[in-house]
CSV table of C-alpha atoms in Angstrom, one decimal:
chain,number,residue,atom,x,y,z
V,1304,GLY,CA,-19.2,11.0,15.6
V,1305,ILE,CA,-16.8,13.4,14.1
V,1306,GLN,CA,-16.2,11.4,10.9
V,1307,ARG,CA,-19.9,11.4,10.2
V,1308,GLY,CA,-20.1,15.1,10.7
V,1309,ILE,CA,-17.1,15.7,8.4
V,1310,ASN,CA,-18.7,13.5,5.7
V,1311,LYS,CA,-22.0,15.4,5.9
V,1312,ALA,CA,-20.1,18.7,5.7
V,1313,VAL,CA,-18.2,17.5,2.6
V,1314,GLU,CA,-21.4,16.3,1.0
V,1315,ALA,CA,-23.1,19.7,1.6
V,1316,ALA,CA,-20.1,21.6,0.3
V,1317,VAL,CA,-19.9,19.5,-2.9
V,1318,GLY,CA,-23.6,19.8,-3.4
V,1319,HIS,CA,-23.5,23.6,-3.1
V,1320,LEU,CA,-20.5,23.8,-5.4
V,1321,ASP,CA,-22.4,21.7,-8.0
V,1322,LYS,CA,-25.3,24.2,-7.8
V,1323,ILE,CA,-23.2,27.4,-8.2
V,1324,ALA,CA,-20.7,25.9,-10.7
V,1325,LYS,CA,-20.7,27.3,-14.2
V,1326,LYS,CA,-19.8,24.8,-16.9
V,1327,VAL,CA,-17.3,26.0,-19.5
V,1328,LYS,CA,-18.8,25.8,-23.0
V,1329,ASP,CA,-15.8,26.3,-25.3
V,1330,LYS,CA,-12.1,26.5,-25.7
V,1331,GLU,CA,-12.1,30.3,-25.1
V,1332,GLU,CA,-13.8,29.9,-21.7
V,1333,ILE,CA,-11.3,27.2,-20.8
V,1334,LYS,CA,-8.5,29.5,-21.7
V,1335,GLN,CA,-9.9,32.2,-19.5
V,1336,VAL,CA,-10.2,29.9,-16.5
V,1337,ALA,CA,-6.8,28.4,-17.1
V,1338,THR,CA,-5.2,31.9,-17.5
V,1339,VAL,CA,-6.6,33.0,-14.1
V,1340,SER,CA,-5.4,29.8,-12.5
V,1341,ALA,CA,-1.9,30.3,-14.0
V,1342,ASN,CA,-1.5,33.7,-12.3
V,1343,TRP,CA,-2.8,35.5,-15.4
V,1344,ASP,CA,-0.2,33.9,-17.7
V,1345,GLU,CA,-2.0,33.9,-21.1
V,1346,THR,CA,0.6,31.6,-22.7
V,1347,ILE,CA,0.0,28.9,-20.1
V,1348,GLY,CA,-3.8,29.5,-20.4
V,1349,GLU,CA,-3.6,28.9,-24.1
V,1350,ILE,CA,-1.5,25.8,-23.8
V,1351,ILE,CA,-3.9,24.3,-21.2
V,1352,ALA,CA,-6.9,25.2,-23.4
V,1353,ASP,CA,-5.2,23.5,-26.4
V,1354,ALA,CA,-4.5,20.4,-24.2
V,1355,MET,CA,-8.1,20.1,-23.0
V,1356,ASP,CA,-9.3,20.6,-26.6
V,1357,LYS,CA,-7.1,17.8,-27.8
V,1358,VAL,CA,-7.8,15.2,-25.0
V,1359,GLY,CA,-11.5,16.0,-24.4
V,1360,LYS,CA,-13.3,16.1,-21.1
V,1361,ASP,CA,-12.4,12.6,-20.2
V,1362,GLY,CA,-8.7,12.8,-21.1
V,1363,THR,CA,-5.8,13.1,-18.7
V,1364,ILE,CA,-3.4,16.1,-18.6
V,1365,THR,CA,-0.1,15.9,-16.9
V,1366,VAL,CA,2.0,19.0,-16.2
V,1367,GLU,CA,5.7,18.5,-15.9
V,1368,GLU,CA,8.6,20.8,-15.1
V,1369,ALA,CA,10.6,21.4,-18.3
V,1370,LYS,CA,14.3,20.9,-18.6
V,1371,SER,CA,14.6,24.0,-20.7
V,1372,ILE,CA,13.0,27.4,-20.8
V,1373,ASP,CA,10.5,26.4,-23.5
V,1374,THR,CA,6.9,25.7,-22.6
V,1375,SER,CA,5.4,23.0,-24.8
V,1376,LEU,CA,2.5,20.6,-25.3
V,1377,ASP,CA,3.0,17.0,-26.1
V,1378,VAL,CA,0.0,14.8,-26.8
V,1379,VAL,CA,0.5,11.0,-26.1
V,1380,GLU,CA,-2.1,8.7,-27.5
V,1381,GLY,CA,-2.8,5.5,-25.8
V,1382,MET,CA,-1.3,4.7,-22.4
V,1383,GLN,CA,1.9,5.9,-20.8
V,1384,PHE,CA,3.7,4.3,-17.8
V,1385,ASP,CA,5.9,6.0,-15.3
V,1386,LYS,CA,8.4,3.2,-14.7
V,1387,GLY,CA,8.9,1.7,-18.1
V,1388,TYR,CA,10.6,-1.6,-18.6
V,1389,LEU,CA,12.2,-3.5,-15.7
V,1390,SER,CA,15.6,-4.1,-17.3
V,1391,PRO,CA,17.6,-2.8,-20.2
V,1392,TYR,CA,17.7,-6.4,-21.4
V,1393,PHE,CA,14.2,-5.8,-22.7
V,1394,VAL,CA,15.3,-3.0,-25.1
V,1395,THR,CA,14.8,-4.0,-28.7
V,1396,ASN,CA,16.3,-0.7,-30.2
V,1397,ALA,CA,19.5,0.3,-28.4
V,1398,GLU,CA,19.5,3.7,-30.3
V,1399,THR,CA,16.1,4.9,-29.0
V,1400,MET,CA,16.2,2.7,-25.8
V,1401,GLU,CA,12.7,1.4,-26.7
V,1402,ALA,CA,11.2,-2.0,-26.2
V,1403,LYS,CA,8.8,-2.6,-29.1
V,1404,LEU,CA,6.6,-5.7,-29.0
V,1405,GLU,CA,4.5,-6.6,-32.1
V,1406,ASP,CA,1.4,-8.8,-31.9
V,1407,ALA,CA,2.1,-9.4,-28.2
V,1408,TYR,CA,0.0,-10.9,-25.5
V,1409,VAL,CA,-0.7,-8.5,-22.6
V,1410,LEU,CA,-1.0,-9.6,-19.0
V,1411,ASN,CA,-2.3,-7.0,-16.6
V,1412,PHE,CA,-1.3,-8.1,-13.1
V,1413,GLU,CA,-3.0,-6.0,-10.4
V,1414,LYS,CA,-0.6,-6.8,-7.6
V,1415,LYS,CA,3.2,-6.8,-7.0
V,1416,ILE,CA,4.9,-9.8,-8.6
V,1417,SER,CA,6.9,-11.4,-5.8
V,1418,SER,CA,7.6,-14.8,-7.5
V,1419,LEU,CA,7.5,-16.0,-11.1
V,1420,LYS,CA,6.3,-19.4,-9.9
V,1421,ASP,CA,2.7,-18.2,-9.9
V,1422,LEU,CA,3.1,-17.0,-13.5
V,1423,LEU,CA,5.0,-20.0,-14.8
V,1424,PRO,CA,2.0,-21.8,-16.4
V,1425,ILE,CA,1.1,-18.6,-18.4
V,1426,LEU,CA,4.8,-18.0,-19.3
V,1427,GLU,CA,5.2,-21.6,-20.5
V,1428,LYS,CA,2.0,-21.4,-22.7
V,1429,VAL,CA,3.0,-18.1,-24.2
V,1430,ALA,CA,6.6,-19.3,-24.9
V,1431,LYS,CA,5.1,-22.3,-26.8
V,1432,LEU,CA,3.1,-19.9,-29.0
V,1433,GLY,CA,6.2,-18.0,-29.9
V,1434,LYS,CA,4.6,-14.5,-29.3
V,1435,PRO,CA,6.0,-11.8,-27.0
V,1436,LEU,CA,4.3,-11.2,-23.7
V,1437,LEU,CA,4.0,-7.7,-22.1
V,1438,ILE,CA,3.4,-7.9,-18.3
V,1439,ILE,CA,2.0,-4.8,-16.7
V,1440,ALA,CA,2.2,-5.0,-12.9
V,1441,GLU,CA,2.2,-2.7,-9.9
V,1442,ASP,CA,5.8,-3.7,-9.1
V,1443,VAL,CA,8.2,-6.6,-9.4
V,1444,GLU,CA,10.0,-7.7,-6.2
V,1445,GLY,CA,13.7,-8.6,-6.7
V,1446,GLY,CA,13.2,-8.9,-10.4
V,1447,GLY,CA,15.2,-8.9,-13.5
V,1448,PRO,CA,15.8,-11.4,-16.3
V,1449,ARG,CA,18.6,-13.2,-14.3
V,1450,ASP,CA,16.1,-13.9,-11.4
V,1451,ALA,CA,13.6,-15.1,-14.0
V,1452,ARG,CA,16.1,-17.5,-15.4
V,1453,ARG,CA,17.1,-18.7,-11.9
V,1454,GLU,CA,13.5,-19.4,-10.9
V,1455,GLN,CA,12.9,-21.4,-14.1
V,1456,ALA,CA,15.8,-23.7,-13.3
């Protein structure tokens, strides 16, 4: 019905846009497109062109509102996470509020962690090896080191 019609219209529109699209070839053309998109602000156009030049066509660019009047470009290599660590107990450097783990195991958990019971076998094995473990998860329900200690008891 209607959904099929919408899907066909979207497919046709995307196909047409692919045909008429002009690929940008260099940093100068990216700057021109970015400047127009930024209401003709050449400074922003230049910064966007620099960002795209640095991260490449498969890189990710995030635009954030600044806390000052300066406009700047920060390049972060690797991965960056929105939420950070679960608890300040994980901080290894109180001055910079960073949690640095060296030669750590990484567990990428695709879902929300609602109970540590499911992870207990992994946690016990890693604890025996004496290496740090970084757990990346969608979210942790309840959570915190105190709860982890309570569940182990």
